Amino acid sequence: MSEDATMRGKAAIVGIGETTYYKRGQSPDPEVKLVLDAIQLAAEDAGIDVREIDGFAAYANDRNDPSRLMTAFGSKDMTFNNMVWGGGGGGGSAAVANAVAAVLAGYSKYVVVYRGLAQGQFGRFGQGPQAAVAAGPGAFTAPYGLLSPAQSFAMRIRRFMHEHGAEQSALRAISMATYRHAQSNPRAVMYGRELTEEMYDNSRMIVEPFHLFDCCQENDGAAALIVTTAERARDMKQKPAWVMSAAQGSDYRQAATAHNSPDYATSNFKTLAPRLYAMAGMGPEDVDVLQSYENFTGGVLMSIVEHGFCEPDEVNDFFTLENFSAPDGKLPLNTSGGNLAECYMHGLELVHEAVRQVRGESTCQVPDANVSMVTSGPMVQPVSDLILAADRGVDG
Amino acid sequence: MSAETGAYLPEGLPRPGPAIDGLGAEFWEAAKRHELVVQQCRACGAFQWGPEWICYQCHSDDLTYTRVSGRGIIYSWERVWHPVHPALQEATPYIVVLVELPDAGNVRMAGNLLGDRTQDVVIGAEVEAVFEDKGEGDEAYTLVQWRVVE
Ligand SMILES: [Zn+2]
């Protein structure tokens, strides 16, 4: 890859904002108001007027149309708008990447990446389809009680655990690390709600192998972040979180319906991870802290393996609370509490936390964190990932 | 293959139907006749599942549905404890298996594993298709379920 062809170090995240994170149904404000608030907070954090935002990038079929948002703000011009296909959190890092592409292509000055989610006001992801007929691909699963995301993904995880001898303790370590980190984070919905090994083990089974604490929350809230070029980022209010690389996409026939992706026991990162590292000129050994999307713990398990942090047959040794704990574990993981314990903001809160680590502002700060990585949306199609850095290696 | 009376899961779940564009209709019609079919390419012979309008291997649109034996291997499984649909409130736990079909290019199908809902499920175990007739009249349909081969 030639230097010119990459986005490495050419753009940065310069502002982040989020509303209060609520339990599902607890938001006093409608979803679109949450989004407007989050974007204004991000602009404030970046030190710009919200009307200077001229590009909008979202994912996961966000309901909040950029045309409505820019109208509400009274913005003079919209130069770019973009939606990453696919549901779940798979587009979280990709939306950032698309924002970077827009500013580097000269479309936009400031692109906001946003996600608003009020599951109390709209449908719940955790509920199965209630329609009388399952038409098309759903016909091969729904009539058998294979309905929810948890049920869909448990099947993949079970296969991975079978192929590699992974044990429940590996899943538990992920859950416990995220809950531990949330105890330092006042933004976290699970702040003040510690999780012990006994609580995990005794928690009700949702669908084997997932206990309650292996599953993400359902929340209300909104989050937004602002991307701009290196030239602008250098002189702005916040320390830039440099975008060193990003990748998005999907492996061979991963969307084959009725659970027929040829490589089944996968988070779908096998083709992305090499691209991500190649663009950054880095490897897993360079990563100081990781935010890995947890729809379910098992997805984190496979994401970590597929990004080269440990061999698939070594997960029982590597996946420990100690290794995943900030500040000095081998791989501090989901240091805000993530989707499990901070807020299920479809993983945009994970990008925010990656930015905070780079700025040195996390509530579970990894000392001198330079390389801060995000993986978005395991087991869905497409997925995406992102590497941020405090030092892009050219500023001297 | 055989038919069994008594549904594994209660009525009230979504019943299966083809996509709006008609894709998959042949499968559900065959199931009603208690035949298990898989989409196959007439041009290159590849099996593909779920169905699509062209063959992923050679891109031919000359596709058919081929009857297969109904013998399969458990590829993965799960036991569901938390009901996510009103019809399932009294139906947990239940088992869903993902079955690989060796005589259809190892395509996979999901279904319920009949029998004891607390049984140990073994990946690699041999299973056979069981046709479960459900619904009535215009809303009659048949599910393809699975039973361990003793
Ligand atoms: Zn063909």
XYZ file of C-alpha atoms and ligand atoms in Angstrom:
547
model
C 0.000 0.000 0.000
C 1.552 3.293 -0.975
C 1.701 6.036 1.614
C -0.546 8.272 -0.472
C -3.281 5.671 -0.742
C -3.903 5.471 2.978
C -5.643 7.621 5.554
C -2.881 6.965 8.055
C -2.421 10.007 10.261
C -4.218 12.346 7.862
C -7.349 12.945 9.923
C -8.375 12.899 13.547
C -11.292 12.686 15.919
C -11.403 16.134 17.479
C -14.594 16.107 19.510
C -16.801 13.644 21.351
C -20.153 14.034 23.041
C -22.814 11.851 24.532
C -26.053 12.304 26.388
C -26.756 10.734 29.724
C -26.967 7.017 29.151
C -30.269 5.570 30.312
C -31.736 2.166 30.839
C -34.194 1.249 28.101
C -37.319 3.371 28.342
C -35.853 5.814 30.864
C -34.939 8.673 28.524
C -37.083 11.761 29.211
C -36.297 12.981 25.685
C -37.259 11.594 22.296
C -34.528 9.910 20.308
C -33.943 12.729 17.827
C -33.535 15.228 20.670
C -30.900 12.952 22.189
C -29.041 12.964 18.869
C -29.231 16.761 18.570
C -27.892 17.070 22.120
C -25.032 14.628 21.531
C -23.929 16.417 18.365
C -23.985 19.780 20.117
C -21.917 18.358 22.960
C -19.408 16.959 20.478
C -19.152 20.330 18.745
C -18.645 22.035 22.095
C -15.936 19.518 22.963
C -14.244 20.224 19.630
C -14.547 23.961 20.138
C -16.572 24.610 16.992
C -20.050 25.949 16.333
C -22.375 23.062 15.592
C -23.310 24.784 12.296
C -19.754 24.236 11.080
C -20.482 20.516 10.824
C -21.149 19.940 7.136
C -20.964 16.160 6.875
C -22.985 13.400 8.508
C -22.048 9.721 8.776
C -24.080 7.051 10.519
C -24.683 3.318 10.540
C -27.109 0.614 11.653
C -30.076 2.223 9.876
C -30.096 5.125 12.288
C -33.528 6.706 12.275
C -32.291 10.283 12.493
C -31.974 11.691 9.001
C -29.085 14.144 8.495
C -31.339 16.466 6.506
C -33.554 16.855 9.540
C -30.568 17.359 11.836
C -28.937 20.082 9.707
C -32.304 21.775 9.379
C -32.812 21.697 13.137
C -29.375 23.217 13.633
C -29.912 25.830 10.936
C -26.725 24.738 9.190
C -26.009 26.572 5.948
C -24.861 23.623 3.872
C -24.595 19.847 3.939
C -21.712 18.510 1.850
C -21.760 14.800 2.666
C -24.082 12.202 4.082
C -23.471 8.535 4.459
C -24.947 5.399 5.957
C -23.087 2.136 6.421
C -25.237 -0.825 5.388
C -26.034 -3.569 7.852
C -27.456 -3.743 11.312
C -25.911 -4.158 14.704
C -22.743 -2.325 15.523
C -20.774 -3.529 12.510
C -20.668 -0.048 11.004
C -19.323 1.812 14.029
C -15.708 2.058 12.945
C -16.710 2.129 9.277
C -18.729 5.298 9.846
C -15.606 6.929 11.267
C -13.628 5.671 8.276
C -16.194 7.103 5.888
C -16.031 10.427 7.719
C -12.264 10.396 7.274
C -12.686 9.594 3.583
C -15.072 12.529 3.219
C -12.720 15.074 4.764
C -9.699 13.728 2.851
C -11.615 13.800 -0.424
C -12.358 17.442 0.175
C -16.099 16.991 0.494
C -16.406 18.234 4.034
C -14.651 20.182 6.735
C -16.169 18.555 9.768
C -18.045 15.279 9.624
C -20.072 14.116 12.579
C -20.470 10.397 13.222
C -23.528 9.750 15.349
C -25.817 7.105 16.741
C -29.094 7.606 18.529
C -30.907 4.772 20.146
C -34.014 4.864 22.265
C -35.037 1.241 22.490
C -37.815 2.252 24.840
C -39.427 4.322 22.078
C -38.956 1.937 19.186
C -38.561 -1.813 18.785
C -36.275 -3.803 21.061
C -33.420 -5.713 19.475
C -33.674 -8.424 22.099
C -37.201 -9.406 21.128
C -38.000 -11.820 18.373
C -40.063 -10.931 15.307
C -43.746 -10.850 16.169
C -45.119 -11.054 12.623
C -47.394 -13.911 11.605
C -45.184 -14.965 8.707
C -41.407 -15.209 8.508
C -40.742 -14.575 4.823
C -37.456 -15.391 3.126
C -34.325 -16.106 5.168
C -36.167 -15.781 8.486
C -38.390 -18.691 7.468
C -35.467 -21.041 7.985
C -34.916 -19.942 11.580
C -37.855 -18.138 13.232
C -40.396 -21.007 13.196
C -37.861 -23.064 15.161
C -37.581 -20.470 17.916
C -34.284 -19.194 16.534
C -35.322 -15.576 16.747
C -33.119 -13.171 18.659
C -29.568 -11.942 18.128
C -28.445 -13.875 21.223
C -29.878 -17.071 19.785
C -28.396 -16.412 16.390
C -24.886 -15.770 17.696
C -24.813 -18.462 20.391
C -24.738 -20.979 17.563
C -21.502 -19.534 16.159
C -19.878 -19.291 19.572
C -20.771 -22.866 20.454
C -19.041 -24.018 17.293
C -15.931 -21.963 18.088
C -15.842 -23.338 21.636
C -16.154 -26.851 20.218
C -13.386 -26.376 17.658
C -10.932 -24.791 20.077
C -11.853 -26.145 23.487
C -12.746 -22.694 24.782
C -14.392 -22.726 28.196
C -17.088 -20.660 29.856
C -14.390 -19.005 31.990
C -13.113 -17.221 28.872
C -16.519 -15.616 28.324
C -16.788 -14.787 32.021
C -13.440 -12.955 31.983
C -14.712 -10.591 29.276
C -17.874 -9.812 31.173
C -16.085 -9.304 34.472
C -13.453 -6.983 32.986
C -16.077 -4.732 31.428
C -18.097 -4.585 34.640
C -14.946 -3.913 36.657
C -14.074 -0.965 34.420
C -17.610 0.418 34.611
C -17.205 0.775 38.369
C -14.819 3.688 37.742
C -17.017 5.305 35.106
C -19.866 7.503 36.372
C -21.369 7.583 32.844
C -21.887 3.835 32.969
C -25.394 2.534 33.471
C -23.852 -0.285 35.549
C -21.785 2.127 37.658
C -22.042 0.964 41.242
C -23.160 -2.524 40.218
C -20.214 -4.785 40.679
C -20.163 -8.217 39.106
C -18.566 -11.112 40.962
C -17.635 -14.527 39.644
C -20.450 -16.026 41.722
C -22.992 -13.575 40.337
C -21.949 -14.471 36.807
C -22.031 -18.203 37.443
C -25.405 -18.039 39.173
C -27.024 -15.654 36.715
C -29.842 -17.034 34.626
C -29.066 -18.701 31.356
C -30.375 -16.833 28.309
C -29.297 -19.306 25.681
C -26.421 -21.700 26.257
C -23.583 -20.756 26.403
C -24.716 -17.195 27.259
C -25.583 -16.194 30.784
C -27.394 -12.918 31.376
C -24.063 -11.143 31.847
C -22.762 -12.291 28.460
C -25.397 -10.168 26.747
C -25.362 -6.450 26.021
C -27.841 -4.103 27.624
C -30.716 -2.319 25.947
C -30.425 1.425 26.443
C -31.560 4.900 25.497
C -29.104 7.633 24.573
C -27.051 9.158 21.808
C -23.393 9.664 21.024
C -21.546 11.721 18.433
C -17.974 12.425 17.423
C -16.361 14.835 14.992
C -13.729 14.082 12.365
C -11.615 16.586 10.497
C -8.338 16.826 8.595
C -4.892 16.858 10.199
C -4.389 20.464 9.127
C -7.424 21.593 11.123
C -7.004 19.100 13.949
C -3.545 20.377 14.918
C -4.846 23.750 16.066
C -8.071 22.735 17.758
C -9.182 22.658 21.369
C -8.563 18.967 22.062
C -5.573 16.747 21.631
C -6.292 14.975 18.329
C -6.985 11.261 18.298
C -5.222 10.448 15.040
C -6.868 7.910 12.799
C -4.025 5.579 11.867
C -6.090 3.046 9.970
C -9.549 1.645 9.497
C -11.003 -1.325 7.711
C -14.507 -2.439 6.843
C -16.112 -5.277 4.986
C -16.979 -8.914 5.131
C -15.334 -12.267 4.483
C -16.321 -14.817 1.809
C -20.096 -15.455 1.779
C -20.504 -14.475 5.417
C -24.079 -13.364 4.791
C -25.140 -16.762 3.478
C -28.572 -17.225 5.008
C -29.795 -19.955 7.329
C -26.396 -20.049 9.078
C -24.489 -21.132 5.967
C -21.397 -18.933 5.958
C -18.649 -21.353 4.913
C -16.369 -20.182 7.735
C -18.906 -20.266 10.538
C -17.050 -19.985 13.847
C -15.843 -16.490 13.126
C -16.358 -12.873 14.134
C -15.885 -11.937 10.436
C -12.596 -10.098 11.057
C -10.211 -12.528 9.351
C -9.873 -10.459 6.188
C -10.116 -7.077 7.930
C -7.449 -7.468 10.606
C -4.534 -7.823 8.139
C -5.782 -4.774 6.211
C -6.150 -2.783 9.416
C -2.642 -3.565 10.615
C -1.070 -3.074 7.188
C -2.484 0.434 6.828
C -1.376 1.380 10.335
C 2.043 -0.205 9.862
C 1.463 -1.920 13.168
C 0.707 -5.307 14.649
C -1.231 -6.529 17.657
C 1.891 -6.154 19.796
C 1.686 -2.374 19.295
C -1.839 -2.035 20.679
C -1.986 -0.498 24.161
C -5.703 -0.738 24.792
C -8.653 -2.369 23.029
C -12.351 -1.552 22.845
C -14.042 -4.619 21.371
C -17.750 -4.564 20.557
C -19.730 -6.863 22.785
C -23.104 -7.754 21.456
C -22.241 -10.944 23.294
C -19.016 -11.944 25.030
C -18.393 -14.732 22.551
C -18.065 -12.189 19.761
C -15.303 -10.455 21.692
C -13.607 -13.813 22.116
C -13.407 -14.383 18.378
C -12.599 -10.714 17.593
C -9.582 -10.809 19.895
C -8.372 -14.053 18.374
C -8.867 -12.842 14.806
C -6.944 -9.655 15.524
C -3.976 -11.763 16.536
C -3.854 -11.097 20.263
C -3.815 -14.801 21.043
C -4.022 -18.120 19.264
C -7.466 -19.732 19.076
C -6.318 -22.693 21.105
C -4.888 -20.477 23.867
C -8.006 -18.577 24.864
C -8.482 -20.371 28.172
C -5.063 -19.124 29.335
C -5.226 -15.661 27.801
C -8.806 -14.734 28.684
C -8.457 -13.768 32.328
C -9.759 -10.842 34.333
C -6.178 -9.898 35.136
C -5.093 -9.747 31.481
C -8.063 -7.583 30.512
C -7.930 -5.154 33.447
C -6.649 -1.601 33.211
C -4.199 -0.166 33.931
C -1.578 -2.874 33.583
C -3.197 -6.013 32.191
C -1.709 -7.477 29.022
C -4.647 -6.188 26.969
C -6.838 -3.701 28.838
C -10.292 -4.306 27.378
C -13.437 -2.189 27.171
C -12.135 0.278 29.716
C -15.377 2.285 29.958
C -17.571 -0.757 30.510
C -18.567 -0.948 26.864
C -21.864 -2.266 25.587
C -22.249 -4.618 28.538
C -21.862 -2.149 31.369
C -21.423 1.446 30.156
C -24.168 1.715 27.574
C -25.295 -0.145 24.505
C -24.879 2.812 22.165
C -24.241 0.399 19.315
C -20.535 0.624 20.012
C -20.072 4.326 19.373
C -19.327 4.645 23.094
C -16.391 2.322 22.415
C -14.931 4.770 19.892
C -15.376 7.553 22.437
C -13.499 5.527 24.995
C -10.698 4.843 22.507
C -10.445 8.620 22.036
C -10.391 9.204 25.794
C -7.533 6.719 26.162
C -5.538 8.616 23.538
C -6.252 11.913 25.274
C -5.330 10.470 28.671
C -8.843 11.110 29.985
C -10.279 7.645 30.587
C -11.748 6.748 33.954
C -9.626 3.587 33.608
C -6.642 5.196 31.958
C -3.871 2.998 30.600
C -0.659 4.929 31.378
C 0.855 6.531 28.279
C -1.645 4.818 25.993
C -0.606 5.579 22.444
C -2.249 2.996 20.223
C -5.942 2.582 20.899
C -7.966 0.116 18.870
C -11.675 -0.487 18.276
C -13.402 -3.513 16.777
C -17.021 -3.025 15.746
C -19.795 -5.538 15.407
C -18.502 -9.096 15.472
C -20.420 -11.836 13.633
C -22.497 -9.428 11.522
C -21.954 -8.281 7.938
C -20.228 -5.970 7.357
C -17.913 -5.408 10.330
C -15.283 -2.722 10.814
C -12.317 -1.768 12.949
C -10.172 1.233 13.707
C -6.783 2.200 15.130
C -6.310 5.578 16.801
C -3.069 6.981 18.134
C -1.897 9.851 20.318
C 1.305 10.135 18.310
C 0.991 9.808 14.554
C 4.770 9.763 14.184
C 5.197 12.937 12.109
C 4.624 15.831 14.492
C 8.100 15.731 16.084
C -37.655 -39.922 7.460
C -40.980 -40.046 9.152
C -43.812 -37.879 10.321
C -44.546 -37.328 14.005
C -47.584 -35.913 15.672
C -47.348 -33.296 18.399
C -45.506 -30.068 17.690
C -42.159 -29.465 19.377
C -42.876 -25.744 19.822
C -46.369 -24.311 20.358
C -48.396 -22.577 17.682
C -48.025 -18.809 17.504
C -44.465 -18.464 16.245
C -44.061 -16.947 12.780
C -44.925 -19.528 10.170
C -42.505 -19.953 7.257
C -43.078 -18.444 3.852
C -41.116 -17.643 0.722
C -39.488 -14.252 0.283
C -41.624 -11.501 -1.243
C -39.936 -12.214 -4.593
C -40.858 -15.901 -4.282
C -37.417 -17.235 -3.436
C -37.573 -20.408 -1.357
C -41.183 -21.355 -2.186
C -40.157 -24.760 -3.594
C -38.532 -25.753 -0.313
C -41.691 -25.181 1.718
C -43.873 -26.895 -0.874
C -41.572 -29.925 -0.802
C -41.614 -29.965 2.995
C -45.411 -30.217 2.881
C -44.937 -33.376 0.785
C -42.426 -34.551 3.425
C -39.520 -34.211 1.060
C -36.290 -32.448 1.955
C -34.868 -30.475 -0.967
C -31.833 -28.231 -1.382
C -31.181 -25.740 -4.122
C -28.718 -27.039 -6.706
C -27.170 -25.547 -9.817
C -27.953 -27.432 -13.022
C -24.929 -25.939 -14.752
C -22.155 -26.827 -12.307
C -23.808 -29.071 -9.759
C -23.109 -26.871 -6.718
C -25.530 -27.015 -3.815
C -26.371 -23.711 -2.200
C -28.312 -22.849 0.929
C -30.157 -20.635 1.678
C -31.508 -20.200 -1.794
C -30.430 -17.408 -4.131
C -31.384 -16.392 -7.674
C -27.998 -17.294 -9.156
C -25.361 -19.922 -8.377
C -22.568 -18.518 -6.219
C -20.052 -20.754 -7.949
C -20.726 -20.312 -11.702
C -23.360 -17.530 -11.710
C -25.827 -19.591 -13.734
C -29.486 -18.871 -13.074
C -30.452 -22.407 -14.027
C -31.206 -23.606 -10.527
C -33.358 -26.437 -9.272
C -34.311 -28.038 -5.970
C -32.878 -31.509 -5.493
C -34.279 -34.046 -3.085
C -31.705 -35.236 -0.532
C -31.641 -38.075 1.973
C -32.463 -36.150 5.134
C -29.462 -37.577 6.923
C -27.264 -35.012 8.606
C -24.595 -34.295 11.218
C -25.018 -31.897 14.138
C -22.695 -28.958 13.393
C -23.657 -26.714 16.315
C -26.477 -26.365 18.823
C -28.003 -24.272 21.550
C -30.463 -24.676 24.377
C -32.755 -21.682 24.760
C -33.850 -20.788 28.309
C -35.088 -17.216 27.926
C -38.233 -16.932 25.777
C -38.208 -13.957 23.397
C -41.649 -14.562 21.928
C -45.020 -14.725 23.702
C -45.673 -18.152 22.173
C -42.599 -19.538 23.917
C -43.417 -18.490 27.489
C -44.122 -22.072 28.552
C -41.883 -23.756 25.989
C -38.377 -23.321 27.418
C -35.957 -24.908 27.490
C -35.846 -26.019 23.901
C -33.013 -27.093 21.647
C -32.066 -25.701 18.253
C -29.512 -27.600 16.197
C -27.598 -26.613 13.114
C -27.324 -29.655 10.901
C -24.822 -30.228 8.115
C -26.010 -32.278 5.134
C -23.145 -34.362 3.714
C -25.102 -35.392 0.615
C -25.869 -31.757 -0.257
C -22.435 -30.204 -0.282
C -22.446 -29.805 3.531
C -25.026 -27.034 3.489
C -26.580 -26.421 6.897
C -30.144 -26.265 8.131
C -31.478 -25.151 11.479
C -34.250 -26.989 13.277
C -35.251 -28.313 16.654
C -33.729 -31.477 18.071
C -36.665 -33.641 19.058
C -36.731 -35.607 22.285
C -35.619 -34.735 25.802
C -35.089 -30.986 26.035
C -32.349 -31.429 28.609
C -30.453 -34.085 26.660
C -26.730 -33.769 26.064
C -26.227 -32.613 22.522
C -23.151 -33.910 20.734
C -21.593 -32.061 17.832
C -20.903 -34.660 15.157
C -23.859 -36.878 16.097
C -25.891 -38.262 13.210
C -29.459 -37.024 12.853
C -32.351 -37.530 10.477
C -35.048 -35.179 9.263
C -38.543 -35.451 10.764
C -41.439 -33.589 9.144
C -43.713 -31.721 11.506
C -47.039 -30.607 10.054
C -48.429 -27.464 11.663
C -51.219 -24.970 11.143
C -54.465 -25.568 9.301
C -56.125 -24.812 5.987
C -54.509 -21.996 4.066
C -52.046 -21.580 6.892
C -50.833 -25.179 6.967
C -47.096 -25.660 6.728
C -44.471 -28.236 7.526
C -41.278 -27.766 9.497
C -38.178 -29.883 9.072
C -37.077 -31.108 12.493
C -34.254 -33.448 13.514
C -33.896 -36.581 15.576
C -30.745 -38.349 16.699
C -30.191 -41.599 14.809
C -29.784 -44.363 17.408
Zn -23.327 -23.270 -10.769
